mmCIF file of C-alpha atoms in Angstrom:
data_model
loop_
_atom_site.group_PDB
_atom_site.id
_atom_site.type_symbol
_atom_site.label_atom_id
_atom_site.label_comp_id
_atom_site.label_asym_id
_atom_site.label_seq_id
_atom_site.Cartn_x
_atom_site.Cartn_y
_atom_site.Cartn_z
ATOM 1 C CA UNK A 18 0.000 0.000 0.000
ATOM 2 C CA UNK A 19 2.827 2.426 0.878
ATOM 3 C CA UNK A 20 4.523 1.615 -2.441
ATOM 4 C CA UNK A 21 1.326 2.267 -4.378
ATOM 5 C CA UNK A 22 0.697 5.529 -2.517
ATOM 6 C CA UNK A 23 4.287 6.692 -3.055
ATOM 7 C CA UNK A 24 4.031 5.937 -6.774
ATOM 8 C CA UNK A 25 0.769 7.849 -7.017
ATOM 9 C CA UNK A 26 2.258 10.865 -5.250
ATOM 10 C CA UNK A 27 5.306 10.853 -7.540
ATOM 11 C CA UNK A 28 3.106 10.633 -10.637
ATOM 12 C CA UNK A 29 0.983 13.537 -9.416
ATOM 13 C CA UNK A 30 4.094 15.597 -8.767
ATOM 14 C CA UNK A 31 5.443 14.917 -12.259
ATOM 15 C CA UNK A 32 2.139 15.786 -13.895
ATOM 16 C CA UNK A 33 1.821 18.883 -11.758
ATOM 17 C CA UNK A 34 5.332 19.980 -12.717
ATOM 18 C CA UNK A 35 4.536 19.577 -16.411
ATOM 19 C CA UNK A 36 1.380 21.631 -16.032
ATOM 20 C CA UNK A 37 3.317 24.376 -14.275
ATOM 21 C CA UNK A 38 5.682 24.935 -17.230
ATOM 22 C CA UNK A 39 3.605 25.377 -20.402
ATOM 23 C CA UNK A 40 5.342 26.036 -23.709
ATOM 24 C CA UNK A 41 4.973 29.710 -24.686
ATOM 25 C CA UNK A 42 3.764 30.473 -28.219
ATOM 26 C CA UNK A 43 3.490 34.222 -27.706
ATOM 27 C CA UNK A 44 4.131 36.332 -30.803
ATOM 28 C CA UNK A 45 7.301 38.454 -30.830
ATOM 29 C CA UNK A 46 6.816 42.120 -29.935
ATOM 30 C CA UNK A 47 5.733 44.458 -32.705
ATOM 31 C CA UNK A 48 8.503 46.556 -34.304
ATOM 32 C CA UNK A 49 9.187 49.871 -32.583
ATOM 33 C CA UNK A 50 7.859 52.846 -34.558
ATOM 34 C CA UNK A 51 10.434 55.586 -35.107
ATOM 35 C CA UNK A 52 10.875 58.784 -37.113
ATOM 36 C CA UNK A 53 13.830 60.981 -38.041
ATOM 37 C CA UNK A 54 14.842 64.094 -36.142
ATOM 38 C CA UNK A 55 16.981 66.268 -38.411
ATOM 39 C CA UNK A 56 20.043 67.716 -36.682
ATOM 40 C CA UNK A 57 21.738 69.344 -39.674
ATOM 41 C CA UNK A 58 21.828 69.372 -43.473
ATOM 42 C CA UNK A 59 24.858 68.810 -45.700
ATOM 43 C CA UNK A 60 25.249 69.197 -49.478
ATOM 44 C CA UNK A 61 25.202 66.074 -51.651
ATOM 45 C CA UNK A 62 26.071 65.599 -55.314
ATOM 46 C CA UNK A 63 22.682 65.677 -57.109
ATOM 47 C CA UNK A 64 24.203 63.593 -59.898
ATOM 48 C CA UNK A 65 25.117 60.732 -57.550
ATOM 49 C CA UNK A 66 22.823 57.718 -57.933
ATOM 50 C CA UNK A 67 23.600 56.621 -54.369
ATOM 51 C CA UNK A 68 23.794 52.877 -53.763
ATOM 52 C CA UNK A 69 26.023 52.648 -50.699
ATOM 53 C CA UNK A 70 27.036 55.016 -47.896
ATOM 54 C CA UNK A 71 29.374 54.249 -45.003
ATOM 55 C CA UNK A 72 31.815 55.939 -42.642
ATOM 56 C CA UNK A 73 35.248 54.569 -41.838
ATOM 57 C CA UNK A 74 36.623 56.881 -39.177
ATOM 58 C CA UNK A 75 35.980 60.434 -40.371
ATOM 59 C CA UNK A 76 35.953 59.446 -44.050
ATOM 60 C CA UNK A 77 32.609 59.029 -45.776
ATOM 61 C CA UNK A 78 32.552 56.436 -48.567
ATOM 62 C CA UNK A 79 29.866 56.441 -51.237
ATOM 63 C CA UNK A 80 29.115 54.013 -54.049
ATOM 64 C CA UNK A 81 26.994 55.119 -57.004
ATOM 65 C CA UNK A 82 25.141 53.273 -59.731
ATOM 66 C CA UNK A 83 23.928 53.367 -63.348
ATOM 67 C CA UNK A 84 25.985 51.997 -66.209
ATOM 68 C CA UNK A 85 28.444 54.652 -67.327
ATOM 69 C CA UNK A 86 28.021 56.640 -64.094
ATOM 70 C CA UNK A 87 28.968 54.114 -61.419
ATOM 71 C CA UNK A 88 31.803 55.016 -59.083
ATOM 72 C CA UNK A 89 33.199 54.763 -55.586
ATOM 73 C CA UNK A 90 34.169 57.930 -53.729
ATOM 74 C CA UNK A 91 35.686 58.894 -50.384
ATOM 75 C CA UNK A 92 36.270 62.117 -48.481
ATOM 76 C CA UNK A 93 34.856 64.406 -45.798
ATOM 77 C CA UNK A 94 31.077 64.361 -45.410
ATOM 78 C CA UNK A 95 29.454 67.235 -47.272
ATOM 79 C CA UNK A 96 32.568 68.087 -49.308
ATOM 80 C CA UNK A 97 33.820 67.078 -52.740
ATOM 81 C CA UNK A 98 35.380 63.586 -52.698
ATOM 82 C CA UNK A 99 39.103 63.513 -52.017
ATOM 83 C CA UNK A 100 39.439 60.359 -54.111
ATOM 84 C CA UNK A 101 37.190 58.760 -56.716
ATOM 85 C CA UNK A 102 37.348 55.706 -58.960
ATOM 86 C CA UNK A 103 34.962 55.022 -61.832
ATOM 87 C CA UNK A 104 33.405 51.633 -62.548
ATOM 88 C CA UNK A 105 33.065 51.584 -66.337
ATOM 89 C CA UNK A 106 30.657 49.173 -67.966
ATOM 90 C CA UNK A 107 29.080 47.968 -64.705
ATOM 91 C CA UNK A 108 26.134 48.987 -62.533
ATOM 92 C CA UNK A 109 27.544 49.669 -59.059
ATOM 93 C CA UNK A 110 25.601 48.885 -55.919
ATOM 94 C CA UNK A 111 26.385 48.605 -52.182
ATOM 95 C CA UNK A 112 29.772 49.157 -50.540
ATOM 96 C CA UNK A 113 31.510 48.455 -47.236
ATOM 97 C CA UNK A 114 34.955 49.176 -45.783
ATOM 98 C CA UNK A 115 36.976 46.695 -43.706
ATOM 99 C CA UNK A 116 40.225 48.219 -42.558
ATOM 100 C CA UNK A 117 42.629 48.471 -45.476
ATOM 101 C CA UNK A 118 40.187 47.195 -48.089
ATOM 102 C CA UNK A 119 36.716 48.009 -49.384
ATOM 103 C CA UNK A 120 34.138 45.986 -51.292
ATOM 104 C CA UNK A 121 31.788 47.253 -53.988
ATOM 105 C CA UNK A 122 29.122 44.975 -55.434
ATOM 106 C CA UNK A 123 27.222 45.212 -58.711
ATOM 107 C CA UNK A 124 23.545 44.850 -59.540
ATOM 108 C CA UNK A 125 23.137 42.123 -62.171
ATOM 109 C CA UNK A 126 26.746 41.635 -63.263
ATOM 110 C CA UNK A 127 27.569 39.068 -60.546
ATOM 111 C CA UNK A 128 30.856 40.792 -59.777
ATOM 112 C CA UNK A 129 32.243 42.148 -56.498
ATOM 113 C CA UNK A 130 35.232 44.470 -56.627
ATOM 114 C CA UNK A 131 37.760 44.581 -53.804
ATOM 115 C CA UNK A 132 39.502 47.969 -53.540
ATOM 116 C CA UNK A 133 42.279 49.626 -51.610
ATOM 117 C CA UNK A 134 40.478 51.669 -48.952
ATOM 118 C CA UNK A 135 42.819 54.671 -49.302
ATOM 119 C CA UNK A 136 43.149 54.995 -53.065
ATOM 120 C CA UNK A 137 40.024 53.033 -54.081
ATOM 121 C CA UNK A 138 42.189 51.332 -56.699
ATOM 122 C CA UNK A 139 40.825 47.975 -57.806
ATOM 123 C CA UNK A 140 42.662 44.996 -56.299
ATOM 124 C CA UNK A 141 40.675 42.061 -57.653
ATOM 125 C CA UNK A 142 37.252 40.829 -58.691
ATOM 126 C CA UNK A 143 35.248 37.848 -57.507
ATOM 127 C CA UNK A 144 31.975 36.473 -58.836
ATOM 128 C CA UNK A 145 28.741 35.600 -57.079
ATOM 129 C CA UNK A 146 25.317 34.275 -58.035
ATOM 130 C CA UNK A 147 22.218 36.466 -58.058
ATOM 131 C CA UNK A 148 21.747 40.196 -57.760
ATOM 132 C CA UNK A 149 23.672 42.596 -55.530
ATOM 133 C CA UNK A 150 21.887 45.462 -53.732
ATOM 134 C CA UNK A 151 23.229 46.454 -50.302
ATOM 135 C CA UNK A 152 26.360 45.577 -48.311
ATOM 136 C CA UNK A 153 27.727 46.095 -44.783
ATOM 137 C CA UNK A 154 29.822 44.119 -42.306
ATOM 138 C CA UNK A 155 29.642 42.936 -38.696
ATOM 139 C CA UNK A 156 31.395 40.328 -36.527
ATOM 140 C CA UNK A 157 33.986 39.539 -39.188
ATOM 141 C CA UNK A 158 31.557 38.798 -42.002
ATOM 142 C CA UNK A 159 29.793 40.657 -44.773
ATOM 143 C CA UNK A 160 26.022 41.102 -44.880
ATOM 144 C CA UNK A 161 24.484 41.439 -48.347
ATOM 145 C CA UNK A 162 20.987 42.071 -49.715
ATOM 146 C CA UNK A 163 19.702 41.113 -53.146
ATOM 147 C CA UNK A 164 16.321 42.846 -53.274
ATOM 148 C CA UNK A 165 14.498 39.892 -51.720
ATOM 149 C CA UNK A 166 13.607 39.292 -48.060
ATOM 150 C CA UNK A 167 16.921 37.555 -47.384
ATOM 151 C CA UNK A 168 20.213 38.792 -45.969
ATOM 152 C CA UNK A 169 23.193 36.658 -46.981
ATOM 153 C CA UNK A 170 26.328 36.415 -44.847
ATOM 154 C CA UNK A 171 29.633 36.230 -46.749
ATOM 155 C CA UNK A 172 33.263 35.601 -45.964
ATOM 156 C CA UNK A 173 35.124 38.960 -46.130
ATOM 157 C CA UNK A 174 38.115 37.417 -47.955
ATOM 158 C CA UNK A 175 36.643 34.862 -50.357
ATOM 159 C CA UNK A 176 33.188 36.480 -50.631
ATOM 160 C CA UNK A 177 31.702 32.967 -50.388
ATOM 161 C CA UNK A 178 28.252 32.709 -48.704
ATOM 162 C CA UNK A 179 28.358 31.418 -45.116
ATOM 163 C CA UNK A 180 24.678 31.574 -44.129
ATOM 164 C CA UNK A 181 21.901 34.095 -43.815
ATOM 165 C CA UNK A 182 18.514 35.043 -42.378
ATOM 166 C CA UNK A 183 15.064 35.735 -43.818
ATOM 167 C CA UNK A 184 13.600 39.068 -42.726
ATOM 168 C CA UNK A 185 10.097 38.413 -44.027
ATOM 169 C CA UNK A 186 10.050 41.772 -45.870
ATOM 170 C CA UNK A 187 11.282 42.070 -49.429
ATOM 171 C CA UNK A 188 12.869 44.957 -51.374
ATOM 172 C CA UNK A 189 15.722 45.201 -48.846
ATOM 173 C CA UNK A 190 18.188 47.621 -50.389
ATOM 174 C CA UNK A 191 21.141 49.622 -49.002
ATOM 175 C CA UNK A 192 22.397 48.297 -45.655
ATOM 176 C CA UNK A 193 24.174 49.634 -42.573
ATOM 177 C CA UNK A 194 25.460 47.342 -39.820
ATOM 178 C CA UNK A 195 25.406 48.821 -36.304
ATOM 179 C CA UNK A 196 26.084 46.570 -33.312
ATOM 180 C CA UNK A 197 23.623 43.669 -33.331
ATOM 181 C CA UNK A 198 21.365 45.357 -35.888
ATOM 182 C CA UNK A 199 21.235 45.825 -39.639
ATOM 183 C CA UNK A 200 19.458 48.907 -40.958
ATOM 184 C CA UNK A 201 17.939 48.425 -44.411
ATOM 185 C CA UNK A 202 16.429 50.948 -46.796
ATOM 186 C CA UNK A 203 13.241 49.550 -48.325
ATOM 187 C CA UNK A 204 13.346 50.243 -52.059
ATOM 188 C CA UNK A 205 10.780 52.676 -53.472
ATOM 189 C CA UNK A 206 9.703 53.805 -49.998
ATOM 190 C CA UNK A 207 10.748 56.328 -47.349
ATOM 191 C CA UNK A 208 11.089 53.533 -44.773
ATOM 192 C CA UNK A 209 14.133 52.057 -43.075
ATOM 193 C CA UNK A 210 13.959 48.773 -41.177
ATOM 194 C CA UNK A 211 16.033 47.915 -38.111
ATOM 195 C CA UNK A 212 16.700 44.180 -38.186
ATOM 196 C CA UNK A 213 18.099 41.787 -35.597
ATOM 197 C CA UNK A 214 21.130 40.442 -37.464
ATOM 198 C CA UNK A 215 21.049 37.078 -35.690
ATOM 199 C CA UNK A 216 17.388 36.207 -36.272
ATOM 200 C CA UNK A 217 16.171 38.452 -39.109
ATOM 201 C CA UNK A 218 13.357 39.818 -36.905
ATOM 202 C CA UNK A 219 12.359 43.405 -37.666
ATOM 203 C CA UNK A 220 12.743 45.329 -34.394
ATOM 204 C CA UNK A 221 12.059 48.829 -35.684
ATOM 205 C CA UNK A 222 10.405 50.694 -38.556
ATOM 206 C CA UNK A 223 11.659 54.207 -39.295
ATOM 207 C CA UNK A 224 9.603 56.772 -41.215
ATOM 208 C CA UNK A 225 12.038 59.004 -43.111
ATOM 209 C CA UNK A 226 9.482 60.831 -45.228
ATOM 210 C CA UNK A 227 9.304 64.583 -45.752
ATOM 211 C CA UNK A 228 13.028 65.326 -45.879
ATOM 212 C CA UNK A 229 12.985 66.973 -49.309
ATOM 213 C CA UNK A 230 10.676 69.786 -50.337
ATOM 214 C CA UNK A 231 8.448 69.571 -53.396
ATOM 215 C CA UNK A 232 10.916 71.054 -55.866
ATOM 216 C CA UNK A 233 13.783 68.888 -54.615
ATOM 217 C CA UNK A 234 11.622 65.780 -54.669
ATOM 218 C CA UNK A 235 10.676 66.320 -58.306
ATOM 219 C CA UNK A 236 14.272 65.971 -59.495
ATOM 220 C CA UNK A 237 15.294 63.242 -57.024
ATOM 221 C CA UNK A 238 14.906 59.486 -56.937
ATOM 222 C CA UNK A 239 14.242 57.259 -53.903
ATOM 223 C CA UNK A 240 15.715 57.274 -50.409
ATOM 224 C CA UNK A 241 18.821 55.078 -50.428
ATOM 225 C CA UNK A 242 21.858 55.676 -48.283
ATOM 226 C CA UNK A 243 22.388 55.339 -44.545
ATOM 227 C CA UNK A 244 25.675 55.717 -42.665
ATOM 228 C CA UNK A 245 26.131 55.519 -38.901
ATOM 229 C CA UNK A 246 28.217 58.443 -37.595
ATOM 230 C CA UNK A 247 31.074 56.879 -35.571
ATOM 231 C CA UNK A 248 30.998 57.468 -31.828
ATOM 232 C CA UNK A 249 27.408 58.722 -31.834
ATOM 233 C CA UNK A 250 23.840 57.465 -32.090
ATOM 234 C CA UNK A 251 23.365 59.572 -35.224
ATOM 235 C CA UNK A 252 23.177 58.749 -38.921
ATOM 236 C CA UNK A 253 23.655 60.389 -42.296
ATOM 237 C CA UNK A 254 20.885 59.555 -44.753
ATOM 238 C CA UNK A 255 20.373 60.551 -48.370
ATOM 239 C CA UNK A 256 18.979 59.194 -51.613
ATOM 240 C CA UNK A 257 19.605 58.681 -55.294
ATOM 241 C CA UNK A 258 20.097 62.043 -57.036
ATOM 242 C CA UNK A 259 19.347 63.912 -53.801
ATOM 243 C CA UNK A 260 20.861 67.405 -53.442
ATOM 244 C CA UNK A 261 21.213 67.003 -49.673
ATOM 245 C CA UNK A 262 22.285 64.638 -46.938
ATOM 246 C CA UNK A 263 20.680 64.787 -43.508
ATOM 247 C CA UNK A 264 22.348 64.166 -40.167
ATOM 248 C CA UNK A 265 19.606 62.642 -38.050
ATOM 249 C CA UNK A 266 18.627 60.703 -34.965
ATOM 250 C CA UNK A 267 16.013 57.977 -35.013
ATOM 251 C CA UNK A 268 13.507 58.779 -32.251
ATOM 252 C CA UNK A 269 10.356 56.987 -31.082
ATOM 253 C CA UNK A 270 7.010 58.098 -32.471
ATOM 254 C CA UNK A 271 4.941 59.464 -29.605
ATOM 255 C CA UNK A 272 1.608 57.720 -29.113
#
């Protein structure tokens, strides 16, 4: 009888313990809603079809697109580039700078160009499959977009794919890696997504509309270009054929 009672008590305890620890299927929190607060305005080349924007120290690097007009440039923000290299015959896209070298990808040419970060001289070319849109780097690897909902991780030396995440939102364009997050311009919109780089979950949605006035907007193309300002929580943002860049903070939308 004692054995039977002990067994019954143990079984009840086990079942009770299972009931006390249900598996959670709660949905992840909704993305934080943010907007831009403009801190200052800088001039930008209105002929630059901006595809990539990134700081390395105090130097601002910019990659531009369109066949016959593609280039990579570097210099002080808001000033004429101190150095510039053309990319003849190809349609340039995103860029990123890793120490002594820089990468520039192309849209549908399947070619990535490695450059000297100081002179922007071409060092070599490697090939990849699919389209190239945006590029940044974090934790010793490259992060690349191709216009779909996926971010592909790549080896910074071989450019070979090493994994990736699905964000669940397509049209991911120019990228900026900051800490554990990837910021992505959404093509043909005035929105920027903040993405958890490890999981692909969208943690923030930034409304960057209203930066250009009506006359400026008429001659400009879409928002595309985001560069974190080193040592701050600020960013430079611009767009294709925009006459201005904006130094901004991303701030929560008040309910």
